[in-house]
Amino acid sequence: MAEQDRYGRSFGGDKLPSAEEVGEKLPEVSGAEQDRYGRWFGGDKLPSLPKTSGAEQDRYEHWFGGDKLPTRADIEKRLPRGSGAEQDRYARWFGGDKVPSVNKVNESLPSGPGAEQDRYGSHFEPAHATKIRFGGTTSTLGLLQHAVLPSFGLHSGLGVIAYGVGRYTDRVEAKDWLWPSGQVANAWWSAIGAPVVHEGLSLSAAWDALSYNQKLVLAGVSAWGLRLFYRISSRTLRRGKDDPRYETAARKQPDFWNKAFFTIFLPEAFVQTLISLPFTLPFRAPVATALASPFPEASPILHGLAIFLFTAGFSLEVLADYQLEAHNRKAGAELNREGVWSIVRHPNYLGDALCHLSFPLLLFSAGQFHPLTLIGPIANYVFLRFIGGDKENEESQEKRYSKENAVKYQQLQQYKQTKNSFWPGLAEVSNKWLWTVAAVGAGSVVLERSLNTFLRS
């Protein structure tokens, strides 16, 4: 049995409805949801569809004040006139809705590139003394004004003190104490003292700022000065009176001390200024010495030669002092001609000259050589040979020995005939003491290179 027959009563009885009755009950729409549920919108009749595109600006147009969308003019009134960047959106924070002008902004901006060294440049502004040391000494006049004259002023001031002590004690040899100590003090003041006092550096920073070769120069002049100062002071204290070399006819004049400062103390202060140039100029004028150096590249050969000259000369001085003291302790009247005193008559002066020659050579090997530093060893050599060194010493010895010790006087004459005063003769090639000093110098070169390699590793 078909379903329409079985359930025919569901439509009003056993008789099926006619086609017209069924047609009246069928919906006249398409059956889609908007048609089937059209009554939900107010009846069987669907509401009219919107005439717009359905986009959000059309569907929600009433949010802007009614069914009518705002005009372009209305919208432009509400839109910001800036670019939308933060400086435009928050322009009012800077004094109102109006953004500051370009000129005002440019005035507020830094003129530097913005790097930290430019932004904080005022914190790192070099001191006036630093500008002078690195930039004010590159000219000849600047070098004289800021490097040489201050050094002379230091030695002159120390000379005034030594003069006062000498006049008070009536001992001219007070100036001899100043010879090593004044030069060492000048070197340390130039390298460490001036940067700490005038430039505000700490002691460690001033020391770290020195190059390896500058530290070697400073160590070398310190060793030279300490040895000589010990030699002079111990001799003075042991003797108990002024050095016999200064017992001259001029010393007996009543106005001697009135003239002594200008005839003895001040000239020696000038000579010390010249001698100390190799170990003051590289510190007082580092840029000038580097620019004036003819060979900026480091030379290991010249560096080794400088180490050899210094250690050979220093060992010659130390051996001469030790052997002379040992000889003087003997109860004898003979002149000392043994040990290194068999090489030349004044081995201590020769050693002193070699030490001072090594300083500009060491600077030359490191590209820090200024031609003015050559004045140092030249002035030292001239002073030792012709002013206050072997010439003055032997003149004093001849006068004393001729009056006090005929044996020593005779030995001195023989000594002068067989040995050179300052530089060894060719005959000394076979002298064992000459080779001993040379071996000490060569061994020091090897030791220094090994130590330098270890420190750099």
CSV table of N, CA and C in Angstrom, one decimal, residues 227-281:
chain,number,residue,atom,x,y,z
A,227,ARG,N,123.1,53.3,41.0
A,227,ARG,CA,124.5,52.9,41.2
A,227,ARG,C,125.4,54.1,41.5
A,228,LEU,N,125.2,55.1,40.7
A,228,LEU,CA,126.1,56.3,40.8
A,228,LEU,C,125.8,57.0,42.1
A,229,PHE,N,124.5,57.1,42.5
A,229,PHE,CA,124.2,57.8,43.7
A,229,PHE,C,124.8,57.0,44.9
A,230,TYR,N,124.7,55.7,44.9
A,230,TYR,CA,125.3,55.0,46.0
A,230,TYR,C,126.8,55.2,46.1
A,231,ARG,N,127.4,55.2,44.9
A,231,ARG,CA,128.8,55.4,44.9
A,231,ARG,C,129.2,56.7,45.4
A,232,ILE,N,128.6,57.8,45.1
A,232,ILE,CA,128.9,59.1,45.5
A,232,ILE,C,128.6,59.3,47.0
A,233,SER,N,127.4,58.9,47.4
A,233,SER,CA,127.0,59.1,48.8
A,233,SER,C,127.9,58.3,49.8
A,234,SER,N,128.2,57.0,49.4
A,234,SER,CA,129.0,56.2,50.3
A,234,SER,C,130.5,56.8,50.4
A,235,ARG,N,131.0,57.3,49.3
A,235,ARG,CA,132.3,57.9,49.3
A,235,ARG,C,132.4,59.1,50.1
A,236,THR,N,131.3,60.0,50.0
A,236,THR,CA,131.3,61.2,50.8
A,236,THR,C,131.2,61.0,52.3
A,237,LEU,N,130.3,60.0,52.7
A,237,LEU,CA,130.2,59.7,54.1
A,237,LEU,C,131.4,59.1,54.7
A,238,ARG,N,132.1,58.3,53.9
A,238,ARG,CA,133.3,57.7,54.4
A,238,ARG,C,134.5,58.7,54.5
A,239,ARG,N,134.5,59.6,53.6
A,239,ARG,CA,135.6,60.5,53.6
A,239,ARG,C,135.5,61.6,54.7
A,240,GLY,N,134.3,62.1,54.9
A,240,GLY,CA,134.0,63.0,55.9
A,240,GLY,C,134.4,64.5,55.6
A,241,LYS,N,134.8,64.7,54.4
A,241,LYS,CA,135.2,66.1,54.0
A,241,LYS,C,134.9,66.2,52.5
A,242,ASP,N,135.1,67.4,52.0
A,242,ASP,CA,134.8,67.7,50.6
A,242,ASP,C,135.8,66.9,49.7
A,243,ASP,N,135.4,66.7,48.5
A,243,ASP,CA,136.2,66.0,47.5
A,243,ASP,C,137.4,66.8,47.2
A,244,PRO,N,138.6,66.1,47.2
A,244,PRO,CA,139.9,66.8,46.9
A,244,PRO,C,139.9,67.5,45.6
A,245,ARG,N,139.1,67.1,44.6
A,245,ARG,CA,139.1,67.7,43.3
A,245,ARG,C,138.7,69.2,43.4
A,246,TYR,N,137.9,69.5,44.4
A,246,TYR,CA,137.4,70.9,44.5
A,246,TYR,C,138.2,71.8,45.4
A,247,GLU,N,139.3,71.3,45.9
A,247,GLU,CA,140.3,72.1,46.7
A,247,GLU,C,141.2,72.8,45.7
A,248,THR,N,140.6,73.9,45.1
A,248,THR,CA,141.4,74.7,44.1
A,248,THR,C,141.7,76.0,44.7
A,249,ALA,N,142.4,76.8,43.8
A,249,ALA,CA,142.7,78.2,44.3
A,249,ALA,C,141.5,79.0,44.3
A,250,ALA,N,140.6,78.8,43.4
A,250,ALA,CA,139.3,79.6,43.4
A,250,ALA,C,138.5,79.4,44.7
A,251,ARG,N,138.7,78.2,45.2
A,251,ARG,CA,137.9,77.8,46.4
A,251,ARG,C,138.3,78.7,47.6
A,252,LYS,N,139.6,79.2,47.6
A,252,LYS,CA,140.1,79.9,48.7
A,252,LYS,C,139.7,81.4,48.7
A,253,GLN,N,139.1,81.8,47.6
A,253,GLN,CA,138.6,83.2,47.4
A,253,GLN,C,137.4,83.5,48.4
A,254,PRO,N,137.4,84.7,49.0
A,254,PRO,CA,136.3,84.9,50.0
A,254,PRO,C,134.9,85.0,49.3
A,255,ASP,N,134.9,85.4,48.1
A,255,ASP,CA,133.6,85.5,47.4
A,255,ASP,C,133.2,84.2,46.6
A,256,PHE,N,133.9,83.1,46.9
A,256,PHE,CA,133.7,81.9,46.1
A,256,PHE,C,132.2,81.5,46.1
A,257,TRP,N,131.6,81.4,47.2
A,257,TRP,CA,130.2,80.9,47.2
A,257,TRP,C,129.2,81.9,46.6
A,258,ASN,N,129.6,83.2,46.6
A,258,ASN,CA,128.7,84.2,45.9
A,258,ASN,C,128.6,84.0,44.4
A,259,LYS,N,129.7,83.4,43.9
A,259,LYS,CA,129.8,83.1,42.4
A,259,LYS,C,129.5,81.7,42.1
A,260,ALA,N,129.5,80.8,43.1
A,260,ALA,CA,129.5,79.4,42.8
A,260,ALA,C,128.2,78.9,42.1
A,261,PHE,N,127.1,79.6,42.4
A,261,PHE,CA,125.9,79.1,41.8
A,261,PHE,C,125.9,79.4,40.3
A,262,PHE,N,126.4,80.5,39.9
A,262,PHE,CA,126.4,80.8,38.4
A,262,PHE,C,127.6,80.2,37.7
A,263,THR,N,128.7,79.9,38.4
A,263,THR,CA,129.9,79.3,37.7
A,263,THR,C,129.9,77.8,37.8
A,264,ILE,N,129.2,77.2,38.8
A,264,ILE,CA,129.3,75.7,38.9
A,264,ILE,C,128.0,75.1,38.9
A,265,PHE,N,127.0,75.5,39.8
A,265,PHE,CA,125.8,74.8,39.9
A,265,PHE,C,124.8,75.0,38.7
A,266,LEU,N,124.6,76.2,38.3
A,266,LEU,CA,123.7,76.5,37.2
A,266,LEU,C,124.2,75.9,35.9
A,267,PRO,N,125.5,76.0,35.5
A,267,PRO,CA,126.0,75.4,34.3
A,267,PRO,C,125.8,73.9,34.3
A,268,GLU,N,126.0,73.2,35.5
A,268,GLU,CA,125.8,71.8,35.5
A,268,GLU,C,124.4,71.4,35.4
A,269,ALA,N,123.5,72.3,35.8
A,269,ALA,CA,122.0,72.1,35.6
A,269,ALA,C,121.7,72.1,34.1
A,270,PHE,N,122.4,73.0,33.4
A,270,PHE,CA,122.2,73.1,31.9
A,270,PHE,C,122.7,71.8,31.3
A,271,VAL,N,123.9,71.3,31.7
A,271,VAL,CA,124.4,70.1,31.1
A,271,VAL,C,123.6,68.9,31.4
A,272,GLN,N,123.0,68.8,32.6
A,272,GLN,CA,122.1,67.7,33.0
A,272,GLN,C,120.9,67.8,32.1
A,273,THR,N,120.4,69.0,31.8
A,273,THR,CA,119.2,69.1,30.9
A,273,THR,C,119.5,68.4,29.6
A,274,LEU,N,120.7,68.7,29.0
A,274,LEU,CA,121.1,68.2,27.7
A,274,LEU,C,121.3,66.6,27.8
A,275,ILE,N,121.9,66.2,28.8
A,275,ILE,CA,122.2,64.8,29.0
A,275,ILE,C,120.9,64.0,29.1
A,276,SER,N,119.9,64.5,29.8
A,276,SER,CA,118.7,63.8,30.1
A,276,SER,C,117.7,63.8,28.9
A,277,LEU,N,118.0,64.4,27.8
A,277,LEU,CA,117.1,64.5,26.7
A,277,LEU,C,116.6,63.1,26.2
A,278,PRO,N,117.5,62.1,26.2
A,278,PRO,CA,117.0,60.8,25.7
A,278,PRO,C,116.0,60.1,26.6
A,279,PHE,N,116.0,60.5,27.9
A,279,PHE,CA,115.0,59.9,28.8
A,279,PHE,C,114.0,60.9,29.4
A,280,THR,N,113.8,62.0,28.7
A,280,THR,CA,112.8,63.0,29.0
A,280,THR,C,112.0,63.3,27.8
A,281,LEU,N,112.6,63.5,26.7
A,281,LEU,CA,111.9,63.9,25.4
A,281,LEU,C,110.9,62.9,25.0
